[in-house]
Amino acid sequence: MKKSLLLLAVSLVALQTSFADWVVIQKATTDGQTQEVSIKIKGDKTRMDLGQQMSVVADGAAGNMVMLMHAQKMMMKMDAESLKSMMAMAGGAMGGSKPADKPAATGQKEKVGSYDCEVYTWSGQIGTGKFWVAKDFPGYQELNAAQDKLMKAMGNPAAALSPQASDFPGMVIKSEMTMMGKSTVSELVSAKEEKVEDSAFALPEGYQEMKMPAVPGK
């Protein structure tokens, strides 16, 4: 269960929210396994689909989240208080709450797809990373600020121990991160401002609710 909490905390770093409607598609490769990550954004609501296996529906304003496990047709609901308690437990397992070091510019410039990027590196308590940042990406300030807002509302320890989106002067087009022994390469496929229907955040029928594991001391 501890491993699951840690992976959940790390996965939440990818969640973004915004005042506009956005659809963001990323490609993530972990331990040789590649999957598409689709992120739909509408106001404070976000839906992240990790391939066909799992979806996370979050409300940044309310601070709650629902995990959907599609193969098992199970869902786990977390309100703001229980989510923050779980994230606090995960934070302890990660090794503390010392603020993350800021990413550093290397001075190198590389092209990723059609984007001209500047390369940044980072090293901290829970891992290391390399980031390719496009400073001229349209709308990046809105996306970065909103991502940090959601992570703060969720009390996500991985966000406190790793670089925040607003630490970068542009959009992260590609990243190579090693956190808690897991290496992941993520690359932006597309990010478009387009209408997202409310139905994208509706919970499916026929899913059985799974109780969230008890948090010690609660």
PDB file of N, CA and C in Angstrom, residues 127-194:
ATOM      1  N   GLY A 127      15.083  12.489  -6.104  1.00  0.00           N
ATOM      2  CA  GLY A 127      15.444  12.124  -7.459  1.00  0.00           C
ATOM      3  C   GLY A 127      16.212  13.186  -8.215  1.00  0.00           C
ATOM      4  N   THR A 128      16.306  12.965  -9.518  1.00  0.00           N
ATOM      5  CA  THR A 128      17.003  13.880 -10.421  1.00  0.00           C
ATOM      6  C   THR A 128      16.156  14.052 -11.675  1.00  0.00           C
ATOM      7  N   GLY A 129      16.452  15.092 -12.426  1.00  0.00           N
ATOM      8  CA  GLY A 129      15.680  15.316 -13.635  1.00  0.00           C
ATOM      9  C   GLY A 129      16.394  16.179 -14.650  1.00  0.00           C
ATOM     10  N   LYS A 130      15.954  16.041 -15.878  1.00  0.00           N
ATOM     11  CA  LYS A 130      16.437  16.859 -16.980  1.00  0.00           C
ATOM     12  C   LYS A 130      15.205  17.312 -17.753  1.00  0.00           C
ATOM     13  N   PHE A 131      15.159  18.602 -18.106  1.00  0.00           N
ATOM     14  CA  PHE A 131      13.944  19.169 -18.675  1.00  0.00           C
ATOM     15  C   PHE A 131      14.279  19.998 -19.917  1.00  0.00           C
ATOM     16  N   TRP A 132      13.440  19.850 -20.942  1.00  0.00           N
ATOM     17  CA  TRP A 132      13.559  20.638 -22.160  1.00  0.00           C
ATOM     18  C   TRP A 132      12.401  21.633 -22.166  1.00  0.00           C
ATOM     19  N   VAL A 133      12.708  22.931 -22.127  1.00  0.00           N
ATOM     20  CA  VAL A 133      11.704  23.965 -21.884  1.00  0.00           C
ATOM     21  C   VAL A 133      11.586  24.905 -23.086  1.00  0.00           C
ATOM     22  N   ALA A 134      10.344  25.047 -23.587  1.00  0.00           N
ATOM     23  CA  ALA A 134      10.070  25.972 -24.694  1.00  0.00           C
ATOM     24  C   ALA A 134       9.528  27.275 -24.124  1.00  0.00           C
ATOM     25  N   LYS A 135      10.316  28.331 -24.230  1.00  0.00           N
ATOM     26  CA  LYS A 135       9.927  29.606 -23.626  1.00  0.00           C
ATOM     27  C   LYS A 135       8.840  30.337 -24.405  1.00  0.00           C
ATOM     28  N   ASP A 136       8.656  29.983 -25.675  1.00  0.00           N
ATOM     29  CA  ASP A 136       7.672  30.695 -26.496  1.00  0.00           C
ATOM     30  C   ASP A 136       6.381  29.895 -26.671  1.00  0.00           C
ATOM     31  N   PHE A 137       6.147  28.897 -25.789  1.00  0.00           N
ATOM     32  CA  PHE A 137       4.933  28.100 -25.904  1.00  0.00           C
ATOM     33  C   PHE A 137       3.724  28.945 -25.509  1.00  0.00           C
ATOM     34  N   PRO A 138       2.723  29.083 -26.383  1.00  0.00           N
ATOM     35  CA  PRO A 138       1.583  29.955 -26.074  1.00  0.00           C
ATOM     36  C   PRO A 138       0.747  29.436 -24.896  1.00  0.00           C
ATOM     37  N   GLY A 139       0.481  30.316 -23.937  1.00  0.00           N
ATOM     38  CA  GLY A 139      -0.363  29.962 -22.798  1.00  0.00           C
ATOM     39  C   GLY A 139       0.342  29.223 -21.679  1.00  0.00           C
ATOM     40  N   TYR A 140       1.672  29.124 -21.725  1.00  0.00           N
ATOM     41  CA  TYR A 140       2.357  28.325 -20.714  1.00  0.00           C
ATOM     42  C   TYR A 140       2.204  28.907 -19.310  1.00  0.00           C
ATOM     43  N   GLN A 141       2.136  30.245 -19.194  1.00  0.00           N
ATOM     44  CA  GLN A 141       2.018  30.839 -17.852  1.00  0.00           C
ATOM     45  C   GLN A 141       0.739  30.376 -17.162  1.00  0.00           C
ATOM     46  N   GLU A 142      -0.348  30.329 -17.903  1.00  0.00           N
ATOM     47  CA  GLU A 142      -1.637  29.911 -17.348  1.00  0.00           C
ATOM     48  C   GLU A 142      -1.598  28.461 -16.916  1.00  0.00           C
ATOM     49  N   LEU A 143      -1.054  27.609 -17.755  1.00  0.00           N
ATOM     50  CA  LEU A 143      -0.980  26.184 -17.438  1.00  0.00           C
ATOM     51  C   LEU A 143      -0.071  25.933 -16.240  1.00  0.00           C
ATOM     52  N   ASN A 144       1.079  26.584 -16.205  1.00  0.00           N
ATOM     53  CA  ASN A 144       2.018  26.369 -15.108  1.00  0.00           C
ATOM     54  C   ASN A 144       1.461  26.846 -13.772  1.00  0.00           C
ATOM     55  N   ALA A 145       0.867  28.041 -13.759  1.00  0.00           N
ATOM     56  CA  ALA A 145       0.307  28.579 -12.521  1.00  0.00           C
ATOM     57  C   ALA A 145      -0.834  27.716 -12.010  1.00  0.00           C
ATOM     58  N   ALA A 146      -1.667  27.240 -12.918  1.00  0.00           N
ATOM     59  CA  ALA A 146      -2.811  26.421 -12.525  1.00  0.00           C
ATOM     60  C   ALA A 146      -2.373  25.068 -11.995  1.00  0.00           C
ATOM     61  N   GLN A 147      -1.328  24.496 -12.589  1.00  0.00           N
ATOM     62  CA  GLN A 147      -0.814  23.215 -12.112  1.00  0.00           C
ATOM     63  C   GLN A 147      -0.339  23.346 -10.671  1.00  0.00           C
ATOM     64  N   ASP A 148       0.406  24.391 -10.380  1.00  0.00           N
ATOM     65  CA  ASP A 148       0.913  24.589  -9.022  1.00  0.00           C
ATOM     66  C   ASP A 148      -0.229  24.818  -8.033  1.00  0.00           C
ATOM     67  N   LYS A 149      -1.277  25.515  -8.482  1.00  0.00           N
ATOM     68  CA  LYS A 149      -2.435  25.759  -7.628  1.00  0.00           C
ATOM     69  C   LYS A 149      -3.103  24.449  -7.241  1.00  0.00           C
ATOM     70  N   LEU A 150      -3.254  23.559  -8.205  1.00  0.00           N
ATOM     71  CA  LEU A 150      -3.889  22.278  -7.924  1.00  0.00           C
ATOM     72  C   LEU A 150      -3.039  21.429  -6.987  1.00  0.00           C
ATOM     73  N   MET A 151      -1.730  21.391  -7.225  1.00  0.00           N
ATOM     74  CA  MET A 151      -0.862  20.589  -6.370  1.00  0.00           C
ATOM     75  C   MET A 151      -0.889  21.080  -4.924  1.00  0.00           C
ATOM     76  N   LYS A 152      -0.947  22.401  -4.741  1.00  0.00           N
ATOM     77  CA  LYS A 152      -1.009  22.960  -3.394  1.00  0.00           C
ATOM     78  C   LYS A 152      -2.323  22.604  -2.723  1.00  0.00           C
ATOM     79  N   ALA A 153      -3.420  22.675  -3.482  1.00  0.00           N
ATOM     80  CA  ALA A 153      -4.736  22.337  -2.933  1.00  0.00           C
ATOM     81  C   ALA A 153      -4.801  20.871  -2.522  1.00  0.00           C
ATOM     82  N   MET A 154      -4.139  20.005  -3.284  1.00  0.00           N
ATOM     83  CA  MET A 154      -4.158  18.579  -2.992  1.00  0.00           C
ATOM     84  C   MET A 154      -3.176  18.196  -1.882  1.00  0.00           C
ATOM     85  N   GLY A 155      -2.266  19.106  -1.534  1.00  0.00           N
ATOM     86  CA  GLY A 155      -1.276  18.784  -0.520  1.00  0.00           C
ATOM     87  C   GLY A 155      -0.306  17.717  -0.978  1.00  0.00           C
ATOM     88  N   ASN A 156      -0.016  17.684  -2.281  1.00  0.00           N
ATOM     89  CA  ASN A 156       0.813  16.635  -2.861  1.00  0.00           C
ATOM     90  C   ASN A 156       2.280  16.791  -2.463  1.00  0.00           C
ATOM     91  N   PRO A 157       2.855  15.837  -1.709  1.00  0.00           N
ATOM     92  CA  PRO A 157       4.247  15.964  -1.278  1.00  0.00           C
ATOM     93  C   PRO A 157       5.244  15.889  -2.418  1.00  0.00           C
ATOM     94  N   ALA A 158       4.916  15.148  -3.470  1.00  0.00           N
ATOM     95  CA  ALA A 158       5.833  15.069  -4.607  1.00  0.00           C
ATOM     96  C   ALA A 158       6.026  16.439  -5.240  1.00  0.00           C
ATOM     97  N   ALA A 159       4.970  17.259  -5.211  1.00  0.00           N
ATOM     98  CA  ALA A 159       5.075  18.606  -5.771  1.00  0.00           C
ATOM     99  C   ALA A 159       5.982  19.479  -4.929  1.00  0.00           C
ATOM    100  N   ALA A 160       5.985  19.262  -3.611  1.00  0.00           N
ATOM    101  CA  ALA A 160       6.828  20.061  -2.725  1.00  0.00           C
ATOM    102  C   ALA A 160       8.294  19.644  -2.804  1.00  0.00           C
ATOM    103  N   LEU A 161       8.544  18.393  -3.184  1.00  0.00           N
ATOM    104  CA  LEU A 161       9.901  17.864  -3.181  1.00  0.00           C
ATOM    105  C   LEU A 161      10.530  17.820  -4.573  1.00  0.00           C
ATOM    106  N   SER A 162       9.776  18.213  -5.584  1.00  0.00           N
ATOM    107  CA  SER A 162      10.288  18.235  -6.955  1.00  0.00           C
ATOM    108  C   SER A 162       9.999  19.606  -7.556  1.00  0.00           C
ATOM    109  N   PRO A 163      10.583  19.928  -8.705  1.00  0.00           N
ATOM    110  CA  PRO A 163      10.373  21.262  -9.281  1.00  0.00           C
ATOM    111  C   PRO A 163       8.902  21.545  -9.540  1.00  0.00           C
ATOM    112  N   GLN A 164       8.494  22.785  -9.302  1.00  0.00           N
ATOM    113  CA  GLN A 164       7.146  23.204  -9.628  1.00  0.00           C
ATOM    114  C   GLN A 164       7.117  23.716 -11.062  1.00  0.00           C
ATOM    115  N   ALA A 165       5.922  23.670 -11.642  1.00  0.00           N
ATOM    116  CA  ALA A 165       5.803  24.115 -13.031  1.00  0.00           C
ATOM    117  C   ALA A 165       6.253  25.561 -13.189  1.00  0.00           C
ATOM    118  N   SER A 166       5.930  26.407 -12.199  1.00  0.00           N
ATOM    119  CA  SER A 166       6.283  27.823 -12.289  1.00  0.00           C
ATOM    120  C   SER A 166       7.770  28.082 -12.093  1.00  0.00           C
ATOM    121  N   ASP A 167       8.543  27.045 -11.760  1.00  0.00           N
ATOM    122  CA  ASP A 167       9.998  27.201 -11.673  1.00  0.00           C
ATOM    123  C   ASP A 167      10.631  27.333 -13.056  1.00  0.00           C
ATOM    124  N   PHE A 168       9.864  26.988 -14.095  1.00  0.00           N
ATOM    125  CA  PHE A 168      10.400  27.008 -15.452  1.00  0.00           C
ATOM    126  C   PHE A 168       9.849  28.206 -16.226  1.00  0.00           C
ATOM    127  N   PRO A 169      10.691  28.887 -16.978  1.00  0.00           N
ATOM    128  CA  PRO A 169      10.255  30.060 -17.750  1.00  0.00           C
ATOM    129  C   PRO A 169       9.666  29.662 -19.103  1.00  0.00           C
ATOM    130  N   GLY A 170       8.850  28.628 -19.116  1.00  0.00           N
ATOM    131  CA  GLY A 170       8.260  28.142 -20.353  1.00  0.00           C
ATOM    132  C   GLY A 170       7.542  26.831 -20.110  1.00  0.00           C
ATOM    133  N   MET A 171       7.178  26.158 -21.179  1.00  0.00           N
ATOM    134  CA  MET A 171       6.470  24.874 -21.111  1.00  0.00           C
ATOM    135  C   MET A 171       7.480  23.735 -21.195  1.00  0.00           C
ATOM    136  N   VAL A 172       7.369  22.781 -20.255  1.00  0.00           N
ATOM    137  CA  VAL A 172       8.231  21.602 -20.311  1.00  0.00           C
ATOM    138  C   VAL A 172       7.731  20.702 -21.433  1.00  0.00           C
ATOM    139  N   ILE A 173       8.523  20.584 -22.493  1.00  0.00           N
ATOM    140  CA  ILE A 173       8.150  19.777 -23.648  1.00  0.00           C
ATOM    141  C   ILE A 173       8.566  18.320 -23.443  1.00  0.00           C
ATOM    142  N   LYS A 174       9.683  18.134 -22.774  1.00  0.00           N
ATOM    143  CA  LYS A 174      10.173  16.776 -22.511  1.00  0.00           C
ATOM    144  C   LYS A 174      10.865  16.778 -21.158  1.00  0.00           C
ATOM    145  N   SER A 175      10.732  15.670 -20.447  1.00  0.00           N
ATOM    146  CA  SER A 175      11.432  15.531 -19.174  1.00  0.00           C
ATOM    147  C   SER A 175      11.935  14.104 -19.014  1.00  0.00           C
ATOM    148  N   GLU A 176      13.066  13.980 -18.363  1.00  0.00           N
ATOM    149  CA  GLU A 176      13.609  12.679 -17.962  1.00  0.00           C
ATOM    150  C   GLU A 176      13.812  12.746 -16.457  1.00  0.00           C
ATOM    151  N   MET A 177      13.013  11.987 -15.695  1.00  0.00           N
ATOM    152  CA  MET A 177      13.072  12.057 -14.238  1.00  0.00           C
ATOM    153  C   MET A 177      13.261  10.680 -13.638  1.00  0.00           C
ATOM    154  N   THR A 178      14.075  10.629 -12.590  1.00  0.00           N
ATOM    155  CA  THR A 178      14.222   9.428 -11.784  1.00  0.00           C
ATOM    156  C   THR A 178      13.792   9.794 -10.376  1.00  0.00           C
ATOM    157  N   MET A 179      12.687   9.197  -9.913  1.00  0.00           N
ATOM    158  CA  MET A 179      12.146   9.491  -8.590  1.00  0.00           C
ATOM    159  C   MET A 179      11.828   8.189  -7.881  1.00  0.00           C
ATOM    160  N   MET A 180      12.369   8.033  -6.670  1.00  0.00           N
ATOM    161  CA  MET A 180      12.132   6.849  -5.859  1.00  0.00           C
ATOM    162  C   MET A 180      12.427   5.570  -6.637  1.00  0.00           C
ATOM    163  N   GLY A 181      13.521   5.583  -7.393  1.00  0.00           N
ATOM    164  CA  GLY A 181      13.945   4.392  -8.108  1.00  0.00           C
ATOM    165  C   GLY A 181      13.239   4.150  -9.426  1.00  0.00           C
ATOM    166  N   LYS A 182      12.288   5.013  -9.789  1.00  0.00           N
ATOM    167  CA  LYS A 182      11.555   4.860 -11.041  1.00  0.00           C
ATOM    168  C   LYS A 182      11.995   5.926 -12.035  1.00  0.00           C
ATOM    169  N   SER A 183      12.385   5.488 -13.237  1.00  0.00           N
ATOM    170  CA  SER A 183      12.798   6.429 -14.275  1.00  0.00           C
ATOM    171  C   SER A 183      11.673   6.586 -15.291  1.00  0.00           C
ATOM    172  N   THR A 184      11.319   7.821 -15.573  1.00  0.00           N
ATOM    173  CA  THR A 184      10.229   8.110 -16.504  1.00  0.00           C
ATOM    174  C   THR A 184      10.652   9.187 -17.487  1.00  0.00           C
ATOM    175  N   VAL A 185      10.379   8.936 -18.757  1.00  0.00           N
ATOM    176  CA  VAL A 185      10.584   9.925 -19.808  1.00  0.00           C
ATOM    177  C   VAL A 185       9.207  10.370 -20.281  1.00  0.00           C
ATOM    178  N   SER A 186       8.920  11.657 -20.199  1.00  0.00           N
ATOM    179  CA  SER A 186       7.636  12.193 -20.642  1.00  0.00           C
ATOM    180  C   SER A 186       7.870  13.200 -21.756  1.00  0.00           C
ATOM    181  N   GLU A 187       7.021  13.149 -22.771  1.00  0.00           N
ATOM    182  CA  GLU A 187       7.144  14.090 -23.877  1.00  0.00           C
ATOM    183  C   GLU A 187       5.767  14.607 -24.254  1.00  0.00           C
ATOM    184  N   LEU A 188       5.657  15.903 -24.428  1.00  0.00           N
ATOM    185  CA  LEU A 188       4.399  16.516 -24.816  1.00  0.00           C
ATOM    186  C   LEU A 188       4.099  16.191 -26.272  1.00  0.00           C
ATOM    187  N   VAL A 189       2.915  15.632 -26.506  1.00  0.00           N
ATOM    188  CA  VAL A 189       2.461  15.365 -27.871  1.00  0.00           C
ATOM    189  C   VAL A 189       1.697  16.570 -28.399  1.00  0.00           C
ATOM    190  N   SER A 190       0.783  17.099 -27.570  1.00  0.00           N
ATOM    191  CA  SER A 190       0.025  18.281 -27.976  1.00  0.00           C
ATOM    192  C   SER A 190      -0.607  18.932 -26.754  1.00  0.00           C
ATOM    193  N   ALA A 191      -0.866  20.222 -26.841  1.00  0.00           N
ATOM    194  CA  ALA A 191      -1.594  20.958 -25.811  1.00  0.00           C
ATOM    195  C   ALA A 191      -2.416  22.009 -26.542  1.00  0.00           C
ATOM    196  N   LYS A 192      -3.736  21.820 -26.540  1.00  0.00           N
ATOM    197  CA  LYS A 192      -4.610  22.699 -27.305  1.00  0.00           C
ATOM    198  C   LYS A 192      -5.710  23.272 -26.424  1.00  0.00           C
ATOM    199  N   GLU A 193      -5.990  24.536 -26.597  1.00  0.00           N
ATOM    200  CA  GLU A 193      -7.115  25.161 -25.921  1.00  0.00           C
ATOM    201  C   GLU A 193      -8.365  24.863 -26.750  1.00  0.00           C
ATOM    202  N   GLU A 194      -9.211  23.972 -26.233  1.00  0.00           N
ATOM    203  CA  GLU A 194     -10.427  23.587 -26.935  1.00  0.00           C
ATOM    204  C   GLU A 194     -11.503  23.194 -25.933  1.00  0.00           C
TER     205      GLU A 194
END
